[in-house]
Tab-separated table of C-alpha atoms in Angstrom:
chain	number	residue	atom	x	y	z
A	4	GLY	CA	78.255	123.277	102.403
A	5	THR	CA	74.708	122.265	101.999
A	6	SER	CA	72.164	124.763	102.495
A	7	ASN	CA	68.232	124.875	103.049
A	8	PHE	CA	65.463	127.150	103.094
A	9	SER	CA	63.177	126.667	106.454
A	10	CYS	CA	60.351	129.293	106.533
A	11	VAL	CA	58.634	130.314	109.471
A	12	LEU	CA	55.029	131.925	109.716
A	13	PHE	CA	54.644	134.398	112.284
A	14	LEU	CA	51.369	134.140	113.830
A	15	GLY	CA	49.337	137.669	113.502
A	16	SER	CA	51.012	138.505	110.458
A	17	VAL	CA	51.239	137.788	107.015
A	18	ARG	CA	54.991	137.979	106.768
A	19	MET	CA	56.781	134.760	106.216
A	20	ARG	CA	60.595	134.861	107.275
A	21	CYS	CA	62.562	132.238	105.271
A	22	LEU	CA	66.122	131.321	106.581
A	23	THR	CA	68.926	129.716	104.736
A	24	PHE	CA	71.717	127.919	106.964
A	25	ALA	CA	73.797	124.926	107.223
A	26	VAL	CA	75.823	123.229	109.761
A	27	ALA	CA	79.279	121.576	108.958
A	28	ALA	CA	79.501	118.091	109.836
A	29	ALA	CA	81.956	117.430	112.760
A	30	ASP	CA	84.931	115.020	112.017
A	31	VAL	CA	84.205	111.452	112.600
A	32	GLN	CA	87.191	109.617	114.279
A	33	LEU	CA	87.417	106.028	112.976
A	34	VAL	CA	90.765	104.769	114.347
A	35	SER	CA	92.543	106.316	117.536
A	36	PHE	CA	95.003	105.125	120.558
A	37	GLY	CA	95.714	106.316	123.636
A	38	ALA	CA	93.682	104.728	126.453
A	39	ASN	CA	91.779	102.604	124.444
A	40	PRO	CA	93.587	102.033	121.212
A	41	THR	CA	92.108	100.462	118.016
A	42	LYS	CA	93.377	97.037	117.732
A	43	PHE	CA	95.307	96.098	114.557
A	44	THR	CA	96.315	92.515	113.584
A	45	GLU	CA	99.383	92.353	110.923
A	46	LEU	CA	98.778	90.522	107.661
A	47	ASN	CA	101.422	89.644	105.304
A	48	ASP	CA	101.814	88.168	101.849
A	49	PRO	CA	103.469	84.690	103.265
A	50	VAL	CA	99.827	83.643	102.913
A	51	MET	CA	100.202	84.110	99.228
A	52	GLY	CA	103.505	82.402	98.936
A	53	GLY	CA	105.384	85.683	99.346
A	54	LYS	CA	108.373	86.826	101.440
A	55	SER	CA	107.410	90.251	102.759
A	56	THR	CA	107.822	90.645	106.513
A	57	GLY	CA	106.096	93.073	108.825
A	58	THR	CA	104.941	93.920	112.312
A	59	TRP	CA	102.344	95.908	113.939
A	60	ASN	CA	103.168	97.383	117.466
A	61	LEU	CA	102.011	100.158	119.742
A	62	SER	CA	104.457	102.784	121.066
A	63	SER	CA	105.744	102.507	124.280
A	64	ASP	CA	103.121	105.112	125.649
A	65	LYS	CA	100.272	103.615	123.439
A	66	SER	CA	99.654	107.064	121.571
A	67	PHE	CA	100.150	105.939	118.105
A	68	GLY	CA	100.422	102.497	116.109
A	69	VAL	CA	103.659	101.270	114.189
A	70	MET	CA	103.846	99.338	111.222
A	71	ASP	CA	107.317	98.067	110.428
A	72	GLY	CA	108.752	95.936	107.735
A	73	GLU	CA	109.706	95.303	104.138
A	74	VAL	CA	108.154	94.333	100.854
A	75	VAL	CA	110.085	92.210	98.357
A	76	ASP	CA	108.895	90.166	95.439
A	77	VAL	CA	106.612	87.191	95.436
A	78	PRO	CA	108.672	84.559	93.811
A	79	SER	CA	106.127	83.041	91.887
A	80	LEU	CA	104.827	86.486	90.523
A	81	LYS	CA	108.225	88.072	90.436
A	82	ALA	CA	106.296	91.188	91.317
A	83	PRO	CA	106.256	93.005	94.922
A	84	GLY	CA	104.043	91.640	97.544
A	85	PHE	CA	102.567	93.227	100.569
A	86	ILE	CA	102.213	93.766	104.424
A	87	LYS	CA	98.996	95.526	105.933
A	88	ALA	CA	97.442	95.954	109.149
A	89	VAL	CA	93.982	95.185	109.610
A	90	SER	CA	91.220	96.237	112.052
A	91	ASP	CA	87.960	94.521	111.943
A	92	GLY	CA	84.656	95.944	113.826
A	93	ASP	CA	81.738	98.242	113.883
A	94	PHE	CA	83.235	101.730	113.064
A	95	PRO	CA	81.519	104.942	113.863
A	96	ASP	CA	78.972	106.191	111.249
A	97	ALA	CA	80.711	108.595	108.843
A	98	SER	CA	78.026	109.326	106.778
A	99	SER	CA	78.143	112.916	107.693
A	100	ALA	CA	81.713	113.262	106.872
A	101	ALA	CA	81.867	112.067	103.390
A	102	GLY	CA	84.661	114.685	102.202
A	103	GLU	CA	88.090	113.139	103.066
A	104	LEU	CA	89.647	110.619	104.969
A	105	VAL	CA	92.322	112.148	107.166
A	106	LEU	CA	95.550	110.341	108.472
A	107	GLU	CA	97.724	111.752	111.107
A	108	VAL	CA	101.147	109.895	110.232
A	109	ARG	CA	104.644	110.192	109.778
A	110	SER	CA	107.471	107.723	108.523
A	111	SER	CA	111.230	107.279	108.348
A	112	THR	CA	110.732	105.613	105.034
A	113	PRO	CA	108.806	108.592	103.261
A	114	GLU	CA	110.501	107.531	99.808
A	115	TYR	CA	108.344	104.325	99.953
A	116	LYS	CA	105.553	104.534	97.159
A	117	GLY	CA	103.321	101.600	98.263
A	118	PHE	CA	101.623	103.167	100.946
A	119	ARG	CA	97.833	102.521	100.684
A	120	VAL	CA	94.482	102.641	103.036
A	121	SER	CA	91.330	100.581	102.553
A	122	PHE	CA	88.015	100.198	104.298
A	123	ALA	CA	85.162	97.740	103.864
A	124	SER	CA	81.652	98.402	103.911
A	125	GLY	CA	78.631	96.894	102.303
A	126	THR	CA	80.174	93.568	101.931
A	127	ALA	CA	79.475	90.148	103.487
A	128	SER	CA	83.033	89.356	104.128
A	129	PRO	CA	85.374	92.190	104.460
A	130	SER	CA	88.523	89.956	104.202
A	131	TYR	CA	87.549	88.582	101.050
A	132	ALA	CA	86.532	91.769	99.495
A	133	CYS	CA	89.744	93.128	100.890
A	134	SER	CA	91.519	90.186	98.918
A	135	GLY	CA	89.905	90.421	95.724
A	136	GLY	CA	89.226	94.007	95.121
A	137	GLY	CA	86.333	93.498	92.807
A	138	SER	CA	88.406	91.487	90.594
A	139	ILE	CA	86.396	88.027	91.595
A	140	PRO	CA	82.819	87.326	92.140
A	141	LEU	CA	81.331	89.091	95.335
A	142	SER	CA	84.650	90.866	96.191
A	143	ARG	CA	83.156	94.438	95.888
A	144	GLY	CA	82.954	96.662	98.837
A	145	CYS	CA	86.713	97.337	99.701
A	146	PHE	CA	87.456	100.828	98.942
A	147	LYS	CA	91.288	101.608	98.345
A	148	ALA	CA	93.654	104.641	97.623
A	149	LYS	CA	97.363	105.363	97.699
A	150	PHE	CA	98.815	107.950	99.843
A	151	GLU	CA	102.356	109.369	100.356
A	152	VAL	CA	104.046	110.645	103.751
A	153	PRO	CA	105.773	113.743	103.770
A	154	SER	CA	109.347	113.519	105.313
A	155	GLY	CA	110.090	115.034	108.738
A	156	SER	CA	110.074	113.886	112.392
A	157	ASP	CA	106.646	115.360	113.150
A	158	PHE	CA	103.296	113.889	112.569
A	159	THR	CA	101.543	115.305	109.601
A	160	THR	CA	98.082	115.401	108.064
A	161	VAL	CA	97.609	113.478	105.010
A	162	ARG	CA	94.122	114.085	103.294
A	163	ILE	CA	92.764	111.734	100.699
A	164	PRO	CA	89.466	112.639	99.187
A	165	PHE	CA	86.836	109.897	99.143
A	166	THR	CA	86.668	110.775	95.236
A	167	SER	CA	90.417	108.990	95.306
A	168	PHE	CA	88.863	105.879	96.619
A	169	SER	CA	87.604	102.762	94.469
A	170	ASP	CA	86.623	99.226	95.190
A	171	LYS	CA	87.813	97.695	92.173
A	172	TRP	CA	91.359	97.327	92.277
A	173	SER	CA	94.079	94.366	91.363
A	174	PRO	CA	95.018	92.100	93.952
A	175	ALA	CA	98.289	91.716	92.630
A	176	THR	CA	99.629	95.205	92.444
A	177	GLY	CA	96.973	97.104	94.501
A	178	GLU	CA	96.514	99.518	91.603
A	179	GLN	CA	92.861	100.584	90.817
A	180	THR	CA	91.423	99.059	87.616
A	181	THR	CA	88.617	101.462	87.491
A	182	THR	CA	88.607	105.117	89.042
A	183	CYS	CA	85.890	106.901	90.771
A	184	ALA	CA	86.451	109.433	87.953
A	185	GLU	CA	85.923	106.893	85.531
A	186	ASP	CA	82.859	105.327	86.915
A	187	LYS	CA	80.772	106.675	89.855
A	188	ASP	CA	79.684	102.840	90.797
A	189	VAL	CA	83.011	102.432	92.339
A	190	CYS	CA	83.155	105.321	94.437
A	191	PRO	CA	82.258	105.241	98.120
A	192	THR	CA	78.936	106.851	99.132
A	193	ALA	CA	77.941	108.440	101.983
A	194	GLU	CA	75.652	105.498	102.426
A	195	LYS	CA	78.745	103.062	102.489
A	196	LEU	CA	80.228	105.414	105.072
A	197	LYS	CA	77.424	104.383	107.655
A	198	GLY	CA	78.948	100.747	108.092
A	199	ILE	CA	82.393	100.447	107.817
A	200	LYS	CA	83.695	96.976	109.083
A	201	ARG	CA	87.387	97.304	108.299
A	202	VAL	CA	90.076	99.446	108.166
A	203	GLU	CA	93.317	98.566	106.425
A	204	LEU	CA	96.937	100.046	106.181
A	205	TRP	CA	99.012	98.708	103.283
A	206	ALA	CA	102.619	98.803	102.128
A	207	GLU	CA	102.003	96.965	98.376
A	208	GLY	CA	103.052	97.170	94.951
A	209	ALA	CA	106.479	98.524	95.862
A	210	ASP	CA	109.759	96.681	97.090
A	211	GLY	CA	111.341	98.235	100.048
A	212	LYS	CA	111.739	98.962	103.751
A	213	VAL	CA	108.563	100.259	105.348
A	214	HIS	CA	108.086	102.272	108.707
A	215	LEU	CA	104.614	103.894	109.092
A	216	GLU	CA	103.250	105.513	112.357
A	217	VAL	CA	99.626	106.143	112.662
A	218	ARG	CA	98.397	108.411	115.430
A	219	SER	CA	94.648	108.744	114.154
A	220	ILE	CA	92.304	108.160	111.160
A	221	SER	CA	89.346	110.020	110.843
A	222	ALA	CA	86.685	111.277	108.167
A	223	THR	CA	85.910	114.862	107.486
A	224	GLY	CA	83.915	117.039	105.211
A	225	GLY	CA	80.228	117.330	103.914
A	226	SER	CA	77.713	119.186	105.864
A	227	VAL	CA	74.292	118.666	107.596
A	228	VAL	CA	71.207	120.793	106.949
A	229	VAL	CA	69.357	121.648	109.999
């Protein structure tokens, strides 16, 4: 964690005491369900001429969201399309939790290899940025990463380091064209995490049946000096 020196001069004494301490940042919840569920809308590749199908619904008790569907090839591209669930809004400031994005998820299709998550910040048009992936002018600012869901009937915690995200990726496949390890310019910074305007859950770049249940998405890690 980050640490800092704080020095206090005691009156009547020439002694100065220096303290070193840091406070770990609290988790910042970005997406939650229950009494006030985060609203998502399903958007699929038929807007691009594709044939994939998908839905987004809440569980009967509203405790988690469910993305269900199937990704198939886009005929004109002869390559897999996508389905995704999108939430737009002003999300909490996550700049103090710039370590990992944490998903509480489970899936009856853990073999599916195209799960991805993205968030948009610092762009005038989140929807445009999350369609272009930095491949067309003015489409930077939508940071995307892949993830896998372990098999099992219980919700599991999936941790994705923010250093695994990039805002340069192919809109045809979802694969990153420049990684954070290759160029820090594509990495999400703490400053970017202050102003998230969109969160997306994707099934992209791989054909197959898709079933993803999401209980929460939060940011964690980092520390704040006091």
